[in-house]
Coordinates of C-alpha atoms in Angstrom, one line a residue:
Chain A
X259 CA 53.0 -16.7 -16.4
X260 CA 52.9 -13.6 -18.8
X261 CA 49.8 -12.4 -17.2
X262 CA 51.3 -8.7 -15.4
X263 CA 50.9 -8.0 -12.0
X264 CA 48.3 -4.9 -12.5
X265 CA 46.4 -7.2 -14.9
X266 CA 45.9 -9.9 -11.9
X267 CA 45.2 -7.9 -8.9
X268 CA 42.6 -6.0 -11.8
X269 CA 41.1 -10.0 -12.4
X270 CA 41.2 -10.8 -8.5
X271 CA 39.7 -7.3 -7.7
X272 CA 36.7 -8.0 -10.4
X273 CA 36.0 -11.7 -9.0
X274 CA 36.0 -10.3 -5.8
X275 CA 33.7 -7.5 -6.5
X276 CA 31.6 -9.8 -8.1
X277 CA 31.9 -12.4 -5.3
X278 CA 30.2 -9.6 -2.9
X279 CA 27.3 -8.4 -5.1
X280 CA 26.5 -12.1 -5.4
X281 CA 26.5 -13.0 -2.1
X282 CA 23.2 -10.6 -1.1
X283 CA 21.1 -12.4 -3.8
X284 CA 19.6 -14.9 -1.2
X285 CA 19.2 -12.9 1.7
X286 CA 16.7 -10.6 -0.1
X287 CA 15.1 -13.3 -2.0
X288 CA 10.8 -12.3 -1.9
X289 CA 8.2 -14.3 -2.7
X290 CA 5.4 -13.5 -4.4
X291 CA 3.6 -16.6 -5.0
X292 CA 1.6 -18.5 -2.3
X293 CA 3.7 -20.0 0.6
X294 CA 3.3 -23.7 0.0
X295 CA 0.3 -25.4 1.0
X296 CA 0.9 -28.2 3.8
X297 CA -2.2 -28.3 4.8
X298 CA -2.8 -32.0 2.9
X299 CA 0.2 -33.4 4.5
X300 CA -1.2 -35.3 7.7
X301 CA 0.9 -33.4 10.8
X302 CA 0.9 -34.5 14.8
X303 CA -1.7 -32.5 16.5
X304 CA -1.3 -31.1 20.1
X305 CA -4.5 -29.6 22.1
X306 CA -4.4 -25.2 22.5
X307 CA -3.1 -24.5 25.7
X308 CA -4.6 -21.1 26.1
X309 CA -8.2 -19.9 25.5
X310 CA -7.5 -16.6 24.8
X311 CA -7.7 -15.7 21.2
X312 CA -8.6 -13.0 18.7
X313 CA -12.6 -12.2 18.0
X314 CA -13.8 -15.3 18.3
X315 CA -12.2 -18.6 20.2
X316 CA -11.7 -22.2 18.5
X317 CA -11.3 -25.6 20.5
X318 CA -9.8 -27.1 17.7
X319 CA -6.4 -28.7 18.1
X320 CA -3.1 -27.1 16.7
X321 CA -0.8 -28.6 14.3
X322 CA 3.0 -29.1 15.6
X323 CA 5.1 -27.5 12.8
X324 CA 6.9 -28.9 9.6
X325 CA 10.6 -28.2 9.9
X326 CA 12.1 -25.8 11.8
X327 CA 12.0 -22.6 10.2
X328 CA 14.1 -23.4 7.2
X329 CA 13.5 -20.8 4.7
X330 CA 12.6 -17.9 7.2
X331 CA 15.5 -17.5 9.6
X332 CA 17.5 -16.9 6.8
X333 CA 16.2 -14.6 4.0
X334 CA 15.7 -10.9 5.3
X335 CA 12.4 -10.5 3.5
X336 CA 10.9 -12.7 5.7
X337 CA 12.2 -11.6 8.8
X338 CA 10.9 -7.5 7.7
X339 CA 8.2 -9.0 7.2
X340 CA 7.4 -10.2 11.2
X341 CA 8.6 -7.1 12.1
X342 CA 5.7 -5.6 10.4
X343 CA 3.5 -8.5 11.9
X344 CA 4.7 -8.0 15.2
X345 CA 3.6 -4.4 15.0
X346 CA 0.1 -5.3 12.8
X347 CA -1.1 -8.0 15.3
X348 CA -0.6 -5.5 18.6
X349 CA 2.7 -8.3 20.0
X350 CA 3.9 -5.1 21.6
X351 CA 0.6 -4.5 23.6
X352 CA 2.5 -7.1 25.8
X353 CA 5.8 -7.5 24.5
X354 CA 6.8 -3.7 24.3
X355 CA 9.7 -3.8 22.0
X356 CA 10.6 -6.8 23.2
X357 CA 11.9 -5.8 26.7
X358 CA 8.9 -6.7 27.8
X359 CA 5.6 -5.6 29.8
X360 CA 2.5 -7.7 30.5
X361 CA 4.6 -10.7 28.7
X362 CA 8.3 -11.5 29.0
X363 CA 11.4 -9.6 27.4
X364 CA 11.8 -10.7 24.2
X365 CA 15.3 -9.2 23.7
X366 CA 17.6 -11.0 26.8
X367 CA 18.6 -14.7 26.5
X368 CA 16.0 -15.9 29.0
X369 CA 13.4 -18.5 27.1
X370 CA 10.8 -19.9 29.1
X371 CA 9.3 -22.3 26.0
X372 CA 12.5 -22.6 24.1
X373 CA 14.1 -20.7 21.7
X374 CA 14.2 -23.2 18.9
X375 CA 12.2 -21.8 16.0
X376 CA 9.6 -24.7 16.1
X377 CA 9.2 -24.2 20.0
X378 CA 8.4 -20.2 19.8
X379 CA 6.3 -21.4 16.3
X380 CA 4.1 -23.5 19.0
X381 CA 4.1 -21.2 21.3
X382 CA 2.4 -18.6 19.3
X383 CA 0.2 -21.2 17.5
X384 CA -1.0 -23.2 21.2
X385 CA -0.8 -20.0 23.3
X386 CA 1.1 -20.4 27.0
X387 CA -0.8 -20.3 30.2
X388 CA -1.8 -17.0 32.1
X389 CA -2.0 -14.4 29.0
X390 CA 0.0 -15.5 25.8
X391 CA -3.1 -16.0 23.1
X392 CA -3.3 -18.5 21.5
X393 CA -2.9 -17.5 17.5
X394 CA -3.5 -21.5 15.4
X395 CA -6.3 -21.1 12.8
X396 CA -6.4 -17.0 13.4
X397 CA -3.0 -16.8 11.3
X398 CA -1.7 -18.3 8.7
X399 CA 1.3 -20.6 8.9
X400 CA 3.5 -18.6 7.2
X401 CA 2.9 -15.7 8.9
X402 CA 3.8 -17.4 12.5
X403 CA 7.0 -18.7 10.9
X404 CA 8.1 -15.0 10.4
X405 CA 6.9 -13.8 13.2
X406 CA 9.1 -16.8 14.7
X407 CA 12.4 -15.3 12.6
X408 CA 11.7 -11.4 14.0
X409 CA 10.9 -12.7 17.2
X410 CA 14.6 -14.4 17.1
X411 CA 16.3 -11.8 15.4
X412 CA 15.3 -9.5 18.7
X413 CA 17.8 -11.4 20.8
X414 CA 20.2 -11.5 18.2
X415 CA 19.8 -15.2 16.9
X416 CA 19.9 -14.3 13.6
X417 CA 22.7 -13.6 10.9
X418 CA 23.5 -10.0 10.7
X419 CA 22.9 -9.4 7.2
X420 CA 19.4 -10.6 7.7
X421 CA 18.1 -9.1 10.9
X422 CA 16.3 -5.7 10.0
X423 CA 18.7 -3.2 10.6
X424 CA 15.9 0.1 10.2
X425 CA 12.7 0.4 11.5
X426 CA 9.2 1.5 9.4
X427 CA 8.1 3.3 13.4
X428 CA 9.5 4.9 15.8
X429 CA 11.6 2.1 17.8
X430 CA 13.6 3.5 20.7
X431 CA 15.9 0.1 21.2
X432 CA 18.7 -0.1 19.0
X433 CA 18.4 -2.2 15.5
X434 CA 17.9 -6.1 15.4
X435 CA 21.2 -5.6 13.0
X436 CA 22.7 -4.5 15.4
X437 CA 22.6 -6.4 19.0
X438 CA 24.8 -9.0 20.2
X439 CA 23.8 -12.5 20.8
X440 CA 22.3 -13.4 23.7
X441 CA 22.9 -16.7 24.5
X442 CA 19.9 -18.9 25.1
X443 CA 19.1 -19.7 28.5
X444 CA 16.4 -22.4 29.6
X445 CA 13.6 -20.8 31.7
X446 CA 13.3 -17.5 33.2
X447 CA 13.7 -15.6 36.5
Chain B
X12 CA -16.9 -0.6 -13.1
X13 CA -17.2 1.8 -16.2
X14 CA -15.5 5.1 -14.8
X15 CA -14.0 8.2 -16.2
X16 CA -10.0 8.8 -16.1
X17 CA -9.2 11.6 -18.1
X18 CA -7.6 14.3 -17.6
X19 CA -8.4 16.4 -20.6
X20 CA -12.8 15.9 -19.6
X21 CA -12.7 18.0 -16.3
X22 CA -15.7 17.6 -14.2
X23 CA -14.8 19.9 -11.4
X24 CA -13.5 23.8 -11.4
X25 CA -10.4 22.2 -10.1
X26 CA -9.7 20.0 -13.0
X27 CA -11.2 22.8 -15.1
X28 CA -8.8 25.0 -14.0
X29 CA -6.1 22.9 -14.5
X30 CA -6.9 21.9 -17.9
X31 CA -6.7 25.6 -18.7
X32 CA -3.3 26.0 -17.8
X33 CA -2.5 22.9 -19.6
X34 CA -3.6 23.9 -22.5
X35 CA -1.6 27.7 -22.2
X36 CA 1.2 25.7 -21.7
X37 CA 0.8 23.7 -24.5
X38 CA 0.5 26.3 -26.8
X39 CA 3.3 28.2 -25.9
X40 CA 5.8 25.5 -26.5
X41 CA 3.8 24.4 -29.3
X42 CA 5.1 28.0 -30.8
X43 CA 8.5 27.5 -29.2
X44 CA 9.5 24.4 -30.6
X45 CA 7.7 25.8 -34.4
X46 CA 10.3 28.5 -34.0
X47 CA 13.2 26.9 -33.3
X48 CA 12.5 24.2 -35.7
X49 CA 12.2 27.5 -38.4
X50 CA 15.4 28.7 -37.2
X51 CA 17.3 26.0 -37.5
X52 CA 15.9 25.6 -41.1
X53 CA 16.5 28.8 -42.4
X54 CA 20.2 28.3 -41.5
X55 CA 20.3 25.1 -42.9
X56 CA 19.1 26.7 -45.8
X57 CA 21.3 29.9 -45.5
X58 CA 24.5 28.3 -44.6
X59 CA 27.2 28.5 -47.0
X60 CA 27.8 25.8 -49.6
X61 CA 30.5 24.8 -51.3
X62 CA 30.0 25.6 -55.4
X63 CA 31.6 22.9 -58.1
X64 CA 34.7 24.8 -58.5
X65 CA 35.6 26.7 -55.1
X66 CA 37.3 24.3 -52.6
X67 CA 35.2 23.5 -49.4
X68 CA 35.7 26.0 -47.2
X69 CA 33.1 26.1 -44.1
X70 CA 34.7 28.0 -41.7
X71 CA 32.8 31.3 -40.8
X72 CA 35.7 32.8 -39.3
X73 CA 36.5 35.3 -42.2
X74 CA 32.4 35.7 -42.8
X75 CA 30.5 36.5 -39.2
X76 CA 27.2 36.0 -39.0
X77 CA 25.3 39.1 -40.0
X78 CA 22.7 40.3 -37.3
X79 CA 23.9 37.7 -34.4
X80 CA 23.4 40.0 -31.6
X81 CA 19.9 41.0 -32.8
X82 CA 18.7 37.7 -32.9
X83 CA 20.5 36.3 -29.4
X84 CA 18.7 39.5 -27.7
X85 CA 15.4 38.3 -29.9
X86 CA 15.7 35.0 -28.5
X87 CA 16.4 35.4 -24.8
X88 CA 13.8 38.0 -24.9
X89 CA 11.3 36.4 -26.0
X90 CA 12.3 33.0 -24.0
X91 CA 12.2 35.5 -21.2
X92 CA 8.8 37.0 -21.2
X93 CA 7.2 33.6 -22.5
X94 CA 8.2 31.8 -19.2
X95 CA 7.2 34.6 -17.0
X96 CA 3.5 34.6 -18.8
X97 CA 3.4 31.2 -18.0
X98 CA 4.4 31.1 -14.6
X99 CA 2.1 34.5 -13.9
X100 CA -0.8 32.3 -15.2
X101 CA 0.1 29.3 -12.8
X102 CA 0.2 32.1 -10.3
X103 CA -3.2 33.2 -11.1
X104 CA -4.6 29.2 -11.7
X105 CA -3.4 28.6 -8.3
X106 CA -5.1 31.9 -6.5
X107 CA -7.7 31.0 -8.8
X108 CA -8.2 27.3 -7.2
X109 CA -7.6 29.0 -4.1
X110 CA -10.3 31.3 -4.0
X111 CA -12.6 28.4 -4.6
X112 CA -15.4 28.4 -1.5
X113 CA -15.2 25.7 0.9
X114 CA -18.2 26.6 2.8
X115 CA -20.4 23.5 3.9
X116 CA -17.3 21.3 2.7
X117 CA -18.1 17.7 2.7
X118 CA -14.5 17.1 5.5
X119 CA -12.8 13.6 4.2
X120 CA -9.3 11.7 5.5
X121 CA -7.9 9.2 3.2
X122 CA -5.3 7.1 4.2
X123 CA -3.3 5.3 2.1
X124 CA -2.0 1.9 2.6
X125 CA 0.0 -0.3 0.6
X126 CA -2.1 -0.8 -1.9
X127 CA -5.9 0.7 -0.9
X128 CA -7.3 3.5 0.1
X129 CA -8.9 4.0 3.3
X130 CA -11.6 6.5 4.0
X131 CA -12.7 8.1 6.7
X132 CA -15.4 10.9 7.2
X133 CA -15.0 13.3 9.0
X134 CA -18.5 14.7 10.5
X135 CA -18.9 17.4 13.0
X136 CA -21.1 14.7 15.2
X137 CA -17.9 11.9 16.0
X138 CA -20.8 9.4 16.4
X139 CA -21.8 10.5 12.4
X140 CA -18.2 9.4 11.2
X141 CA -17.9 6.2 9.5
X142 CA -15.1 4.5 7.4
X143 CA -15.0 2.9 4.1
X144 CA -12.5 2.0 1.0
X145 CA -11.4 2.7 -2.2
X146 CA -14.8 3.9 -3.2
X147 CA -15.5 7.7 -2.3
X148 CA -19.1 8.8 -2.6
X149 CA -19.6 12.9 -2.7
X150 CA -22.7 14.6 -3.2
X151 CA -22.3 17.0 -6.4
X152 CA -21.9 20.4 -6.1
X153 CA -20.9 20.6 -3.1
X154 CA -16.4 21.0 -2.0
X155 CA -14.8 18.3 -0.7
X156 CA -12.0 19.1 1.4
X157 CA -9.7 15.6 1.7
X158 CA -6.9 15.3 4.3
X159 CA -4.2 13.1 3.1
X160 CA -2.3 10.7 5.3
X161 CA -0.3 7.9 4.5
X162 CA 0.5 4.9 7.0
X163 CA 3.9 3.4 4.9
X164 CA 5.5 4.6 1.9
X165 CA 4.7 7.9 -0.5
X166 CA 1.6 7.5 -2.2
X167 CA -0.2 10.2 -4.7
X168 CA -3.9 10.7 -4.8
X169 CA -4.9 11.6 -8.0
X170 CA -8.0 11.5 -10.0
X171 CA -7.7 13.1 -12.8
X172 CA -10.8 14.5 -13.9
X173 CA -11.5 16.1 -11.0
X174 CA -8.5 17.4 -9.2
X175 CA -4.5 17.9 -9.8
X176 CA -2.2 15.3 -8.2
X177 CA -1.1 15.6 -4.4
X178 CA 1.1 13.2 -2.8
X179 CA 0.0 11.5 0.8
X180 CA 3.2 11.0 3.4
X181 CA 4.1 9.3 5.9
X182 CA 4.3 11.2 9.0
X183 CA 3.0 14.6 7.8
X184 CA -0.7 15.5 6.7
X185 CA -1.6 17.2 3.2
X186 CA -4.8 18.7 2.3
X187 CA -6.7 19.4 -1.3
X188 CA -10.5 19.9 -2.0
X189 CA -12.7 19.1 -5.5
X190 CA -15.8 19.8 -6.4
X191 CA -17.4 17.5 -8.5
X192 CA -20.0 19.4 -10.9
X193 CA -21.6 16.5 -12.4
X194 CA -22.6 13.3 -11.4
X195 CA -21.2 10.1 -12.3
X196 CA -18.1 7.7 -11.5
X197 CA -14.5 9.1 -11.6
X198 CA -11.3 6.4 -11.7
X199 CA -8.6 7.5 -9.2
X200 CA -5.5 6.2 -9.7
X201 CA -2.1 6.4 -7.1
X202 CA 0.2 8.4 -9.0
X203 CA 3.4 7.8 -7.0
X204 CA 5.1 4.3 -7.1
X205 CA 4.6 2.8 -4.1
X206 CA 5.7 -0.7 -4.1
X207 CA 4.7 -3.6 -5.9
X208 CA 1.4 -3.2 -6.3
X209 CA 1.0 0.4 -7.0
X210 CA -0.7 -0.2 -10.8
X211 CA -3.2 -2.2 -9.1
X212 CA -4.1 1.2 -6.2
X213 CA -7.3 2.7 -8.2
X214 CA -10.4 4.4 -6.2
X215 CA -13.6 5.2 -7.4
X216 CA -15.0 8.9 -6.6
X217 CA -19.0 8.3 -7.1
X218 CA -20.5 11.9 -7.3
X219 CA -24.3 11.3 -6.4
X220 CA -27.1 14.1 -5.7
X221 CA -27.3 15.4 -2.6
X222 CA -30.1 13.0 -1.8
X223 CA -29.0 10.0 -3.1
X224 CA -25.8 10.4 -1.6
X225 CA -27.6 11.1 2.1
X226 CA -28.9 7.9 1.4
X227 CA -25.6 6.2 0.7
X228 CA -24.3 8.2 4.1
X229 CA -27.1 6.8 5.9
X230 CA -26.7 3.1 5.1
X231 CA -23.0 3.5 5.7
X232 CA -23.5 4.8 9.3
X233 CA -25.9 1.6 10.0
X234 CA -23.6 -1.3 11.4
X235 CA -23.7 -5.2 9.7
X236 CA -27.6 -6.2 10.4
X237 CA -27.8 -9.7 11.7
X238 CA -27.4 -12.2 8.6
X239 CA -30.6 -14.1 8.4
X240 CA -30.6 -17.8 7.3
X241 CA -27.8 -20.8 8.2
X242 CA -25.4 -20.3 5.3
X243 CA -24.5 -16.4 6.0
X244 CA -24.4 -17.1 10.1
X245 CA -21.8 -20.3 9.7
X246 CA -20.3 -17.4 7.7
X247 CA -20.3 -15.3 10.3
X248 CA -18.7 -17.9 12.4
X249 CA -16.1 -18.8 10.2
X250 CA -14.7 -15.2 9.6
X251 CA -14.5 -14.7 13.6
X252 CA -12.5 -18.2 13.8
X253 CA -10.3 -17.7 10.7
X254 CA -7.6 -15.1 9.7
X255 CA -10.4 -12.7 8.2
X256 CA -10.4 -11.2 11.7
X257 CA -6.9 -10.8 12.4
X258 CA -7.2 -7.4 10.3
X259 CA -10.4 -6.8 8.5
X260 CA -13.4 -5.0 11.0
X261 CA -17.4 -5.3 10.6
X262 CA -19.2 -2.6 12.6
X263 CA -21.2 -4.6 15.1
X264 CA -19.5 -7.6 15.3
X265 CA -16.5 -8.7 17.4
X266 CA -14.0 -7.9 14.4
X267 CA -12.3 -4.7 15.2
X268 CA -9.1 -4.9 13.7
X269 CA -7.9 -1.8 11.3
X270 CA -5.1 -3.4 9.1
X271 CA -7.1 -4.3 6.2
X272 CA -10.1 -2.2 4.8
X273 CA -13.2 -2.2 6.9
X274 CA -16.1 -4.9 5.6
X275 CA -18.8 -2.8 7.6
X276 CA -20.4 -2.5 3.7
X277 CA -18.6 -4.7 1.4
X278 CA -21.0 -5.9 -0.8
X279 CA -22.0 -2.2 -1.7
X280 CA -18.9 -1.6 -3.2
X281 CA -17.7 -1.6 -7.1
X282 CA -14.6 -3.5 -6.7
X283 CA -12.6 -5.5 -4.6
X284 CA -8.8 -5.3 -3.8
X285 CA -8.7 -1.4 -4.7
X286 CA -10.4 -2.0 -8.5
X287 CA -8.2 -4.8 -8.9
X288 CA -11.6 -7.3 -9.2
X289 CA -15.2 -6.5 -9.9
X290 CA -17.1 -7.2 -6.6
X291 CA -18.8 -10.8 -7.7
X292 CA -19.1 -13.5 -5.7
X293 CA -16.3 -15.6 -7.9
X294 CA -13.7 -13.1 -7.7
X295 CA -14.1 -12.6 -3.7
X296 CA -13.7 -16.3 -3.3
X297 CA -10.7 -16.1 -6.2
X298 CA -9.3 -13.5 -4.0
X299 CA -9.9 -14.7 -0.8
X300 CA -8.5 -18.4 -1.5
X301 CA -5.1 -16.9 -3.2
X302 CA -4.6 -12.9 -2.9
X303 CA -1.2 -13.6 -4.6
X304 CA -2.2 -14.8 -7.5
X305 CA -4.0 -11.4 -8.2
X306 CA -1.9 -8.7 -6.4
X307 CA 1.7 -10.7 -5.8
X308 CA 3.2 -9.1 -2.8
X309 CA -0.2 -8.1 -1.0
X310 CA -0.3 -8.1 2.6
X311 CA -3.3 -10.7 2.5
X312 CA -2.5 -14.1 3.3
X313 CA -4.2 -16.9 1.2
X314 CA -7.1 -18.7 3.2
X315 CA -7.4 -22.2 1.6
X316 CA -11.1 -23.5 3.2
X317 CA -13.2 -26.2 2.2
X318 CA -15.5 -25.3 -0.5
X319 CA -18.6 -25.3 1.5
X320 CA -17.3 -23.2 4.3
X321 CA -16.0 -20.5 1.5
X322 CA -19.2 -20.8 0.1
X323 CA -20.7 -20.2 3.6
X324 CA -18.3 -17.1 4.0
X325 CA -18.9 -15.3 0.6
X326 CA -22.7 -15.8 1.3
X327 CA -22.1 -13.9 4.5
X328 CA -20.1 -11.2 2.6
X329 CA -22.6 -10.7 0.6
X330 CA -25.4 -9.7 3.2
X331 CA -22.8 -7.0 4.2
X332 CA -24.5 -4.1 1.8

């Protein structure tokens, strides 16, 4: 050993520093290209379960969903990106911020469809009786799946480096960043 | 779409104006930077050189400068009075611009979006309002007064051979006005970086005589007619059913969203995705299938249809004049 002291802590103190700038790469990680294209892979189908849908209604069956949100739950981009989706497509004309108006809370640990990424995927892509639309064929894939990730970032599912922690509106609750974790209960009250 | 974009060809007395003072300011420091590029030679030239016999001895110390406070005083003076001309004549540009009439203004509000322009105008009927995007048709000779409104990030309207620069925020509302004196098709550019597509944010400004451009007005104001023939109605169908709807409106038909630009007229315009593509039939099915591959990082998601259903849609899109 005839490294000093000041010398090591100065090594430790750069691999550490380094360590920490690293560790954001992922979390930020956009993509620019095209989401991949599953559409040729053959996928279970499962009827709509709500009639209710933008402009004009399709009969059409709904695909169940590939995975279960790898790829969106964790990567911050993704997750901003629902936010702004959630806002676009009017979710709050029911939702509110997610405590809830017309449709259930979205914020409290109460899940009536399960809280599993693929179950809220289906749930926006079938639609639920007595008012949830239902969204399969009006949005693309990869938009539901990040709607899915804001929707669970709300209730603090999420990591807390990747739940949005500001808002681009006025939002009165407190950040996503920012609220415990509610742990998942089945049904609601 | 052929289109002027220079700033040094004003078409309007506010560009005019501008250009003016542009070029005052130019030859000011033009003059400046000549004389102190002089200076500095005549005392390279002047200073004092060692001969073939003295030693080198450079310090001025025991030889002041002759004449230093004469030329400091010369210098600050004249520094002085050249920056108060200056900003006395961007005093008097901007009183000039102000003075500008705005009787019978043509009222507009753009909004900009990340990345296109959205454009509303404003008529003293509400039921004579309509909405368009990226292309702005004003009738010439007569002021334009534009409010400015952004809906996410800074963004700068600018075209630059009609008007100055003047930045659209989010949250507060700006105004300017132009005049355009002649007619013919101005580029507008966004001159404040606003995201990842912000090179690919142009506008058109189409200047038009009066009549023509109560024409253009007129067929605006009309809603979509009814598309006539198979192709352009499963068209129809298909943009209700798909993801078109989710944020694109057409006057007259159930599609009311206001996320994307409005589709009331499509086919009339220059360009799609804000000047990014010339308005062609290929291009709108290039763009539609795979908006990423032309602006990376748009908010449009890529549609993948079979072909003869986005050959059905592009024939409807195409009635849409």
């Amino acid at each position: 050993m005839t490294a000093s002291a000041p010398r090591l802590a100065g090594t430790a103190l750069l691999a550490l520093a380094a360590a920490l700038a690293l560790c954001a790469c992922e979390r930020e990680m956009r993509r620019f290209e095209s989401p991949p294209d599953n559409r040729s892979s053959a996928r279970p189908e499962t009827p709509r379960t709500s009639t209710l849908q933008p402009a004009e209604a399709r009969s059409d069956p709904v695909r169940l969903p590939a995975g279960n949100g790898e790829g969106y739950e964790g990567n911050a981009y993704n997750v901003a990106q629902g936010k702004r989706l959630y806002r676009w497509y009017n979710c709050g004309g029911c939702h509110a911020q997610g405590g809830g108006g017309m449709g259930p809370a979205l914020i409290d640990d109460q899940w009536r469809y399960g809280s599993e990424p693929a179950q809220i995927f289906n749930t926006i892509m079938q639609g639920r009786p007595n008012g949830m639309p239902s969204f399969g064929g009006h949005l693309s894939e990869d938009q539901v799946w990040q709607i899915t990730a804001y929707v669970r970032s709300m209730s603090g599912q999420l990591r807390k480096d990747v739940a949005p922690g500001r808002a681009d509106s006025l939002q009165a609750s407190e950040p996503e960043a920012a609220r415990d974790r509610e742990p998942p209960k089945p049904g609601a009250k | 779409m052929d289109a002027l974009h220079d700033v040094l060809a004003p078409f309007g007395p506010q560009a005019g104006h501008v250009r003016e003072l542009w070029l005052l300011t130019l030859a000011v420091c033009t003059v400046v930077f000549a004389a102190v590029l002089a200076a500095l030679l005549i005392a390279l030239l002047r200073a004092p050189r060692a001969g073939s016999v003295s030693p080198p001895d450079l310090s001025a110390l025991g030889r002041p400068e002759p004449g230093k406070r004469r030329s400091v005083i010369a210098a600050v003076a004249a520094s002085t009075l050249l920056l108060l001309a200056l900003i006395a004549a961007s005093i008097f540009t901007d009183r000039a611009l102000a003075r500008l009439s705005t009787e019978g203004a043509l009222r507009l509000e753009v909004t900009a979006h990340q990345w296109w322009w959205e454009v509303r105008y404003v008529e003293p009927q509400v039921a004579d309002s309509f909405v368009t995007a990226n292309e702005i048709h004003v009738p010439t000779g007569r002021p334009v007064i534009v409010t400015l409104k952004a809906d996410d990030v800074i963004h700068s309207f600018w075209v630059p051979s009609l008007a100055g620069k003047k930045d659209l925020l989010p949250g507060r509302t700006t105004t300017m006005n132009f005049r355009a004196d002649r007619d013919g098709v101005y580029r507008g550019q966004c001159a404040e970086f606003c995201g990842s597509q912000h090179a690919l944010m142009a506008f058109f400004v189409v200047a038009d005589p009066p009549e023509r451009y109560a024409a253009w007005a007129a067929a605006q104001r009309r809603t979509a007619a009814e598309p006539a023939g198979d192709q352009p109605l499963r068209g129809r169908e298909i943009f209700m059913r798909s993801s078109c709807a989710m944020c694109h409106a057409i006057d007259g038909t159930t599609a009311q969203a206001m996320r994307g630009p409005n589709l009331t007229h499509v086919a009339s315009r220059g360009t799609l995705a804000a000047g990014a593509l010339a308005n062609t039939p290929e291009e709108l099915k290039r763009w539609i299938a795979d908006p990423q591959q032309i602006k990376p990082g748009t908010y449009m998601p890529a549609t993948q249809l079979p072909p003869e259903e986005m050959d059905a849609l592009v024939g409807y899109l195409q009635t849409l004049r």
